[in-house]
CSV table of C-alpha atoms in Angstrom, one decimal:
chain,number,residue,atom,x,y,z
E,3,UNK,CA,-6.4,-20.3,16.3
E,4,UNK,CA,-5.5,-24.1,15.0
E,5,UNK,CA,-2.8,-25.2,12.7
E,6,UNK,CA,-3.7,-27.4,10.3
E,7,UNK,CA,-2.5,-30.8,9.4
E,8,UNK,CA,-1.8,-32.4,6.2
E,9,UNK,CA,-4.9,-34.4,6.8
E,10,UNK,CA,-6.8,-31.6,8.2
E,11,UNK,CA,-6.7,-32.4,11.7
E,12,UNK,CA,-6.0,-30.0,13.9
E,13,UNK,CA,-2.4,-30.7,15.6
E,14,UNK,CA,-1.1,-27.9,17.9
E,15,UNK,CA,-2.0,-24.3,19.0
E,16,UNK,CA,-0.7,-21.2,16.8
E,17,UNK,CA,-0.6,-17.4,17.4
E,18,UNK,CA,-2.4,-15.4,15.2
E,19,UNK,CA,-0.8,-14.1,12.4
E,20,UNK,CA,-0.6,-10.0,11.6
E,21,UNK,CA,-0.9,-10.6,8.1
E,22,UNK,CA,1.7,-10.6,5.5
E,23,UNK,CA,5.5,-10.6,6.7
E,24,UNK,CA,7.2,-6.9,6.8
E,25,UNK,CA,10.6,-6.7,6.1
E,26,UNK,CA,12.6,-5.7,9.5
E,27,UNK,CA,14.0,-2.4,8.4
E,28,UNK,CA,17.4,-3.0,10.7
E,29,UNK,CA,18.6,-6.3,9.0
E,30,UNK,CA,21.0,-6.0,6.3
E,31,UNK,CA,19.2,-6.6,2.5
E,32,UNK,CA,19.5,-6.7,-1.0
E,33,UNK,CA,17.0,-4.6,-3.2
E,34,UNK,CA,16.8,-4.4,-7.2
E,35,UNK,CA,17.9,-1.2,-8.0
E,36,UNK,CA,18.1,-1.9,-11.7
E,37,UNK,CA,16.8,-4.2,-14.4
E,38,UNK,CA,14.1,-7.0,-14.1
E,39,UNK,CA,12.6,-7.0,-10.5
E,40,UNK,CA,12.9,-3.6,-9.8
E,41,UNK,CA,12.3,-2.5,-6.2
E,42,UNK,CA,12.1,-6.5,-5.3
E,43,UNK,CA,13.9,-7.0,-1.9
E,44,UNK,CA,15.3,-9.8,0.5
E,45,UNK,CA,16.5,-9.7,4.0
E,46,UNK,CA,19.7,-11.3,4.5
E,47,UNK,CA,20.2,-13.9,7.5
E,48,UNK,CA,22.2,-16.7,8.9
E,49,UNK,CA,20.4,-19.5,6.4
E,50,UNK,CA,21.7,-18.8,2.5
E,51,UNK,CA,19.3,-17.1,0.1
E,52,UNK,CA,19.7,-18.5,-3.5
E,53,UNK,CA,19.0,-15.5,-6.2
E,54,UNK,CA,18.5,-16.7,-9.9
E,55,UNK,CA,15.7,-17.7,-12.6
E,56,UNK,CA,13.9,-20.7,-11.2
E,57,UNK,CA,10.8,-20.5,-8.9
E,58,UNK,CA,12.3,-22.4,-6.4
E,59,UNK,CA,14.9,-19.9,-5.3
E,60,UNK,CA,14.5,-17.3,-2.7
E,61,UNK,CA,14.7,-14.3,-4.9
E,62,UNK,CA,13.6,-14.8,-8.3
E,63,UNK,CA,14.7,-12.2,-11.2
E,64,UNK,CA,13.0,-13.6,-14.3
E,65,UNK,CA,15.2,-12.9,-17.0
E,66,UNK,CA,17.2,-14.7,-19.8
E,67,UNK,CA,20.6,-13.3,-18.3
E,68,UNK,CA,20.0,-14.6,-15.0
E,69,UNK,CA,21.3,-18.4,-14.6
E,70,UNK,CA,18.4,-20.8,-12.6
E,71,UNK,CA,20.7,-20.7,-9.8
E,72,UNK,CA,22.9,-17.6,-9.8
E,73,UNK,CA,24.2,-17.2,-6.4
E,74,UNK,CA,23.8,-17.0,-3.0
E,75,UNK,CA,23.9,-14.9,-0.2
E,76,UNK,CA,24.4,-15.4,3.8
E,77,UNK,CA,25.2,-13.5,7.1
E,78,UNK,CA,27.8,-14.8,9.6
E,79,UNK,CA,27.5,-12.7,12.4
E,80,UNK,CA,27.6,-8.9,11.3
E,81,UNK,CA,29.2,-10.1,8.2
E,82,UNK,CA,27.4,-10.5,4.8
E,83,UNK,CA,29.0,-12.6,1.8
E,84,UNK,CA,27.8,-13.2,-1.5
E,85,UNK,CA,28.9,-16.5,-3.6
E,86,UNK,CA,28.6,-17.3,-7.1
E,87,UNK,CA,26.9,-20.6,-8.0
E,88,UNK,CA,28.5,-21.0,-11.4
E,89,UNK,CA,26.4,-19.0,-13.2
E,90,UNK,CA,26.6,-18.4,-17.0
E,91,UNK,CA,27.1,-14.8,-16.7
E,92,UNK,CA,29.4,-14.4,-13.8
E,93,UNK,CA,28.3,-12.5,-10.1
E,94,UNK,CA,29.9,-9.2,-10.5
E,95,UNK,CA,30.5,-7.1,-7.1
E,96,UNK,CA,30.8,-3.6,-8.0
E,97,UNK,CA,31.4,-4.3,-11.9
E,98,UNK,CA,34.1,-6.9,-10.9
E,99,UNK,CA,33.6,-10.8,-11.5
E,100,UNK,CA,33.7,-12.8,-7.9
E,101,UNK,CA,33.6,-16.0,-6.7
E,102,UNK,CA,33.1,-15.3,-2.7
E,103,UNK,CA,33.6,-12.0,-1.1
E,104,UNK,CA,32.2,-10.2,1.8
E,105,UNK,CA,29.9,-7.3,0.9
E,106,UNK,CA,30.1,-4.0,2.4
E,107,UNK,CA,27.4,-1.3,2.9
E,108,UNK,CA,26.4,0.3,-0.4
E,109,UNK,CA,27.9,-2.6,-2.7
E,110,UNK,CA,26.3,-3.1,-6.2
E,111,UNK,CA,25.6,-6.9,-6.9
E,112,UNK,CA,25.1,-7.6,-10.6
E,113,UNK,CA,23.1,-10.7,-11.4
E,114,UNK,CA,22.4,-10.9,-15.3
E,115,UNK,CA,21.4,-7.2,-16.8
E,116,UNK,CA,19.7,-6.3,-13.2
E,117,UNK,CA,21.8,-4.4,-10.3
E,118,UNK,CA,21.0,-5.2,-6.8
E,119,UNK,CA,22.1,-2.8,-4.1
E,120,UNK,CA,23.7,-4.1,-0.7
E,121,UNK,CA,22.4,-2.2,2.4
E,122,UNK,CA,24.0,-2.6,5.2
E,123,UNK,CA,22.6,-3.5,8.9
E,124,UNK,CA,20.9,-0.5,10.5
E,125,UNK,CA,21.1,1.9,7.7
E,126,UNK,CA,18.8,4.5,7.0
E,127,UNK,CA,18.3,4.0,3.5
E,128,UNK,CA,17.1,0.8,4.6
E,129,UNK,CA,14.1,2.3,5.8
E,130,UNK,CA,13.4,4.2,2.4
E,131,UNK,CA,13.3,0.7,0.6
E,132,UNK,CA,11.0,-0.5,2.8
E,133,UNK,CA,8.8,2.2,2.0
E,134,UNK,CA,8.9,1.6,-1.6
E,135,UNK,CA,8.7,-2.3,-1.0
E,136,UNK,CA,5.8,-1.7,0.8
E,137,UNK,CA,4.0,0.5,-1.8
E,138,UNK,CA,5.2,-2.1,-4.4
E,139,UNK,CA,3.7,-5.3,-3.0
E,140,UNK,CA,0.8,-4.2,-0.3
E,141,UNK,CA,-3.0,-3.1,-1.1
E,142,UNK,CA,-2.5,0.7,0.4
E,143,UNK,CA,-6.3,0.1,1.9
E,144,UNK,CA,-6.2,-3.3,3.4
E,145,UNK,CA,-2.3,-3.6,4.0
E,146,UNK,CA,-2.9,-7.0,2.5
E,147,UNK,CA,-0.7,-8.4,-0.4
E,148,UNK,CA,-2.1,-6.6,-3.8
E,149,UNK,CA,-2.8,-8.5,-6.9
E,150,UNK,CA,0.4,-8.4,-8.7
E,151,UNK,CA,3.0,-9.4,-5.8
E,152,UNK,CA,0.1,-12.2,-5.0
E,153,UNK,CA,0.4,-13.4,-8.2
E,154,UNK,CA,4.3,-13.8,-8.0
E,155,UNK,CA,3.8,-15.7,-5.1
E,156,UNK,CA,1.1,-18.1,-6.4
E,157,UNK,CA,3.3,-18.9,-9.2
E,158,UNK,CA,6.1,-19.7,-6.9
E,159,UNK,CA,4.0,-21.9,-4.5
E,160,UNK,CA,2.8,-23.8,-7.3
E,161,UNK,CA,6.2,-24.4,-8.6
E,162,UNK,CA,7.2,-25.9,-5.1
E,163,UNK,CA,4.0,-27.7,-4.4
E,164,UNK,CA,4.3,-29.9,-7.9
E,165,UNK,CA,7.9,-30.4,-7.4
E,166,UNK,CA,7.3,-31.7,-3.9
E,167,UNK,CA,4.3,-33.3,-4.5
E,168,UNK,CA,2.5,-31.4,-1.8
E,169,UNK,CA,-1.2,-29.8,-1.4
E,170,UNK,CA,-1.7,-26.3,-2.1
E,171,UNK,CA,-5.3,-24.6,-2.5
E,172,UNK,CA,-6.8,-21.5,-3.0
E,173,UNK,CA,-9.8,-19.2,-1.5
E,174,UNK,CA,-11.4,-16.7,-3.4
E,175,UNK,CA,-13.5,-14.3,-1.5
E,176,UNK,CA,-16.3,-11.9,-2.1
E,177,UNK,CA,-18.3,-9.3,0.0
E,178,UNK,CA,-21.5,-10.3,-0.6
E,179,UNK,CA,-23.9,-6.9,-1.7
E,180,UNK,CA,-21.4,-4.8,-1.0
E,181,UNK,CA,-22.9,-2.1,-3.9
E,182,UNK,CA,-25.9,-1.3,-1.7
E,183,UNK,CA,-23.0,0.0,1.1
E,184,UNK,CA,-21.2,2.3,-1.7
E,185,UNK,CA,-24.7,3.5,-3.1
E,186,UNK,CA,-26.2,4.4,0.4
E,187,UNK,CA,-23.1,5.6,2.3
E,188,UNK,CA,-20.9,6.3,-0.1
E,189,UNK,CA,-17.2,4.8,-1.1
E,190,UNK,CA,-15.7,6.1,2.0
E,191,UNK,CA,-17.8,3.8,4.0
E,192,UNK,CA,-17.2,1.3,1.5
E,193,UNK,CA,-13.5,1.5,2.1
E,194,UNK,CA,-13.9,1.0,5.8
E,195,UNK,CA,-15.9,-1.8,5.4
E,196,UNK,CA,-13.1,-3.7,3.3
E,197,UNK,CA,-10.4,-2.5,5.8
E,198,UNK,CA,-12.3,-4.3,8.7
E,199,UNK,CA,-12.4,-7.2,6.4
E,200,UNK,CA,-8.9,-7.1,5.7
E,201,UNK,CA,-8.4,-6.8,9.7
E,202,UNK,CA,-10.3,-10.0,9.9
E,203,UNK,CA,-8.7,-12.3,7.7
E,204,UNK,CA,-5.1,-11.1,8.9
E,205,UNK,CA,-6.8,-12.4,12.5
E,206,UNK,CA,-6.9,-16.0,10.7
E,207,UNK,CA,-4.4,-16.5,8.3
E,208,UNK,CA,-1.4,-18.2,9.1
E,209,UNK,CA,2.0,-16.9,8.7
E,210,UNK,CA,2.9,-19.0,5.8
E,211,UNK,CA,-0.7,-18.6,4.3
E,212,UNK,CA,-0.7,-15.4,1.6
E,213,UNK,CA,-3.5,-13.2,1.8
E,214,UNK,CA,-4.5,-10.5,-0.8
E,215,UNK,CA,-6.9,-8.1,-1.9
E,216,UNK,CA,-7.2,-8.9,-5.4
E,217,UNK,CA,-10.1,-6.5,-6.7
E,218,UNK,CA,-12.8,-4.3,-5.5
E,219,UNK,CA,-14.6,-6.4,-2.8
E,220,UNK,CA,-12.9,-9.2,-4.0
E,221,UNK,CA,-9.9,-11.1,-1.8
E,222,UNK,CA,-7.8,-14.2,-2.3
E,223,UNK,CA,-5.5,-16.8,0.4
E,224,UNK,CA,-3.2,-19.0,-0.7
E,225,UNK,CA,-3.1,-22.1,1.7
E,226,UNK,CA,0.2,-24.0,1.2
E,227,UNK,CA,0.6,-27.6,2.5
E,228,UNK,CA,-3.2,-27.4,3.2
E,229,UNK,CA,-5.7,-30.3,1.3
E,230,UNK,CA,-9.1,-29.2,0.1
E,231,UNK,CA,-11.0,-30.6,2.9
E,232,UNK,CA,-8.5,-28.2,5.7
E,233,UNK,CA,-9.1,-25.5,3.2
E,234,UNK,CA,-12.8,-25.7,3.3
E,235,UNK,CA,-13.1,-25.8,7.2
E,236,UNK,CA,-10.4,-22.6,7.1
E,237,UNK,CA,-12.9,-20.7,4.5
E,238,UNK,CA,-15.9,-21.6,6.7
E,239,UNK,CA,-14.3,-20.5,9.9
E,240,UNK,CA,-13.3,-17.2,7.9
E,241,UNK,CA,-16.9,-16.5,6.6
E,242,UNK,CA,-18.5,-17.5,10.1
E,243,UNK,CA,-16.3,-14.5,11.6
E,244,UNK,CA,-17.3,-11.9,9.1
E,245,UNK,CA,-20.7,-12.5,9.7
E,246,UNK,CA,-20.6,-12.7,13.2
E,247,UNK,CA,-18.7,-9.4,13.8
E,248,UNK,CA,-21.1,-5.9,12.8
E,249,UNK,CA,-18.5,-3.6,10.9
E,250,UNK,CA,-18.5,-0.2,11.2
E,251,UNK,CA,-20.2,1.8,8.5
E,252,UNK,CA,-20.4,5.5,9.9
E,253,UNK,CA,-19.7,6.5,13.3
E,254,UNK,CA,-23.4,5.8,14.4
E,255,UNK,CA,-23.9,3.0,12.1
E,256,UNK,CA,-22.7,-0.4,12.1
E,257,UNK,CA,-23.8,-3.5,9.6
E,258,UNK,CA,-23.5,-7.0,9.2
E,259,UNK,CA,-22.4,-8.2,6.3
E,260,UNK,CA,-21.8,-11.8,4.6
E,261,UNK,CA,-18.9,-13.1,2.4
E,262,UNK,CA,-19.4,-15.8,-0.2
E,263,UNK,CA,-16.1,-17.9,-1.0
E,264,UNK,CA,-14.9,-20.3,-3.3
E,265,UNK,CA,-12.1,-23.1,-2.7
E,266,UNK,CA,-9.7,-25.0,-5.6
E,267,UNK,CA,-7.0,-27.1,-5.2
E,268,UNK,CA,-4.3,-27.8,-7.2
E,269,UNK,CA,-4.9,-30.9,-9.5
E,270,UNK,CA,-4.4,-32.5,-12.7
E,271,UNK,CA,-6.0,-30.0,-15.2
E,272,UNK,CA,-5.8,-27.1,-12.8
E,273,UNK,CA,-2.2,-27.0,-12.5
E,274,UNK,CA,-1.3,-23.4,-13.2
E,275,UNK,CA,-2.5,-20.2,-11.6
E,276,UNK,CA,-5.1,-19.4,-14.6
E,277,UNK,CA,-6.9,-22.8,-14.3
E,278,UNK,CA,-6.4,-22.7,-10.6
E,279,UNK,CA,-8.1,-19.6,-9.9
E,280,UNK,CA,-10.8,-20.1,-12.6
E,281,UNK,CA,-11.6,-23.6,-10.6
E,282,UNK,CA,-12.1,-20.9,-7.8
E,283,UNK,CA,-13.7,-18.4,-9.2
E,284,UNK,CA,-16.4,-21.0,-10.3
E,285,UNK,CA,-16.8,-22.3,-6.9
E,286,UNK,CA,-17.3,-18.7,-5.6
E,287,UNK,CA,-19.7,-18.2,-8.8
E,288,UNK,CA,-22.2,-21.3,-7.5
E,289,UNK,CA,-21.7,-19.9,-3.7
E,290,UNK,CA,-23.4,-16.8,-4.9
E,291,UNK,CA,-26.1,-18.4,-6.9
E,292,UNK,CA,-26.9,-20.6,-4.0
E,293,UNK,CA,-27.8,-17.8,-1.8
E,294,UNK,CA,-24.4,-16.3,-0.9
E,295,UNK,CA,-23.3,-16.6,2.6
E,296,UNK,CA,-21.5,-20.0,2.2
E,297,UNK,CA,-18.7,-21.6,1.1
E,298,UNK,CA,-18.4,-23.9,-2.2
E,299,UNK,CA,-15.2,-25.9,-3.5
E,300,UNK,CA,-14.2,-27.3,-6.9
E,301,UNK,CA,-14.4,-31.1,-6.0
C-alpha cells in the first residue's frame, strides 16, 4: 500500500502492517506488577525509554506519586540500566534509592506507588507476561486493540499532536446491516464476519496507525501525522476493500457486506478524545443516513 504524506500525496511504498505491534518475547522488558498501570509492559531497547506521568513519555503511569518524567531505562549490549530523572519520589530498585544502576533479572523498580519488575532477555517469565499483555490490551476476537487500550493511546497521541502542532485524525467504522447476519446465521457466523473485517483492517493500516475494535460491530482507526483529506482517502480505500471481498459466513455461504465510516480531525473545539470521537461518530451517522457504504467527514 502507499504511505501517506502530510499533504496527502503518495510519497513511497510501505510494507502492509500485520496490525498492532506485539512485544518481542525474547526482549528484556519492564512489567507493572503493582499499583497504577498494573499489567503494562514495555520492551527495552537502545534508545532511552522515559517513564512518568506525562502523556508524552514512553510508559505512562498516571498517578500523583509519579513525576512527569520520573526515570529512564535503556540497553547497552546485553546490559540494561535505569536512571532517576530527579523525581520528587526518588526511583528505587529493590527498595533502595538510586541515581543510576544496572538492572538484574527479577529486580523490582519502584516508581511512586507502582512497582515494575525487570525481566531479562530470554526469560521464560517474559512469555507469561506477553500473554497477560495480550489479554489486557487486545480484542480476543479480532486481535486488534481493545477499546480501553485504544483510549490510552488516543489520549497520548492527542497530547503529542497538540504539542508538536501535527495533524491527527480518527475513523469510526460500522458494519452495515450486521444484525440480519446474526439473526439469520447466528452469532458464530457474526463473529466470523467481524474476524475477517479485522483481517482486512490489518492489511490496510500502517505500522504507526492504531486499529481497534471499540464495540460490537464498530471499529476505529487512529491516524497520526495524517490530515483530514488523506484520512478520507484511506477510509475510502478501506471501505472499498471490505465491499470487494466476499466474507465467509458459513462453510457453504459467502456474502458481500459493506461498511460506513465517519472521519474527523483534531481541531479547535475537537481537542480531546471525547469531542473528536463525537465528531467522527456524527459523520458516521450521516454516512448511514445517506445510504450506507460510504465515507463522510466532519469538515
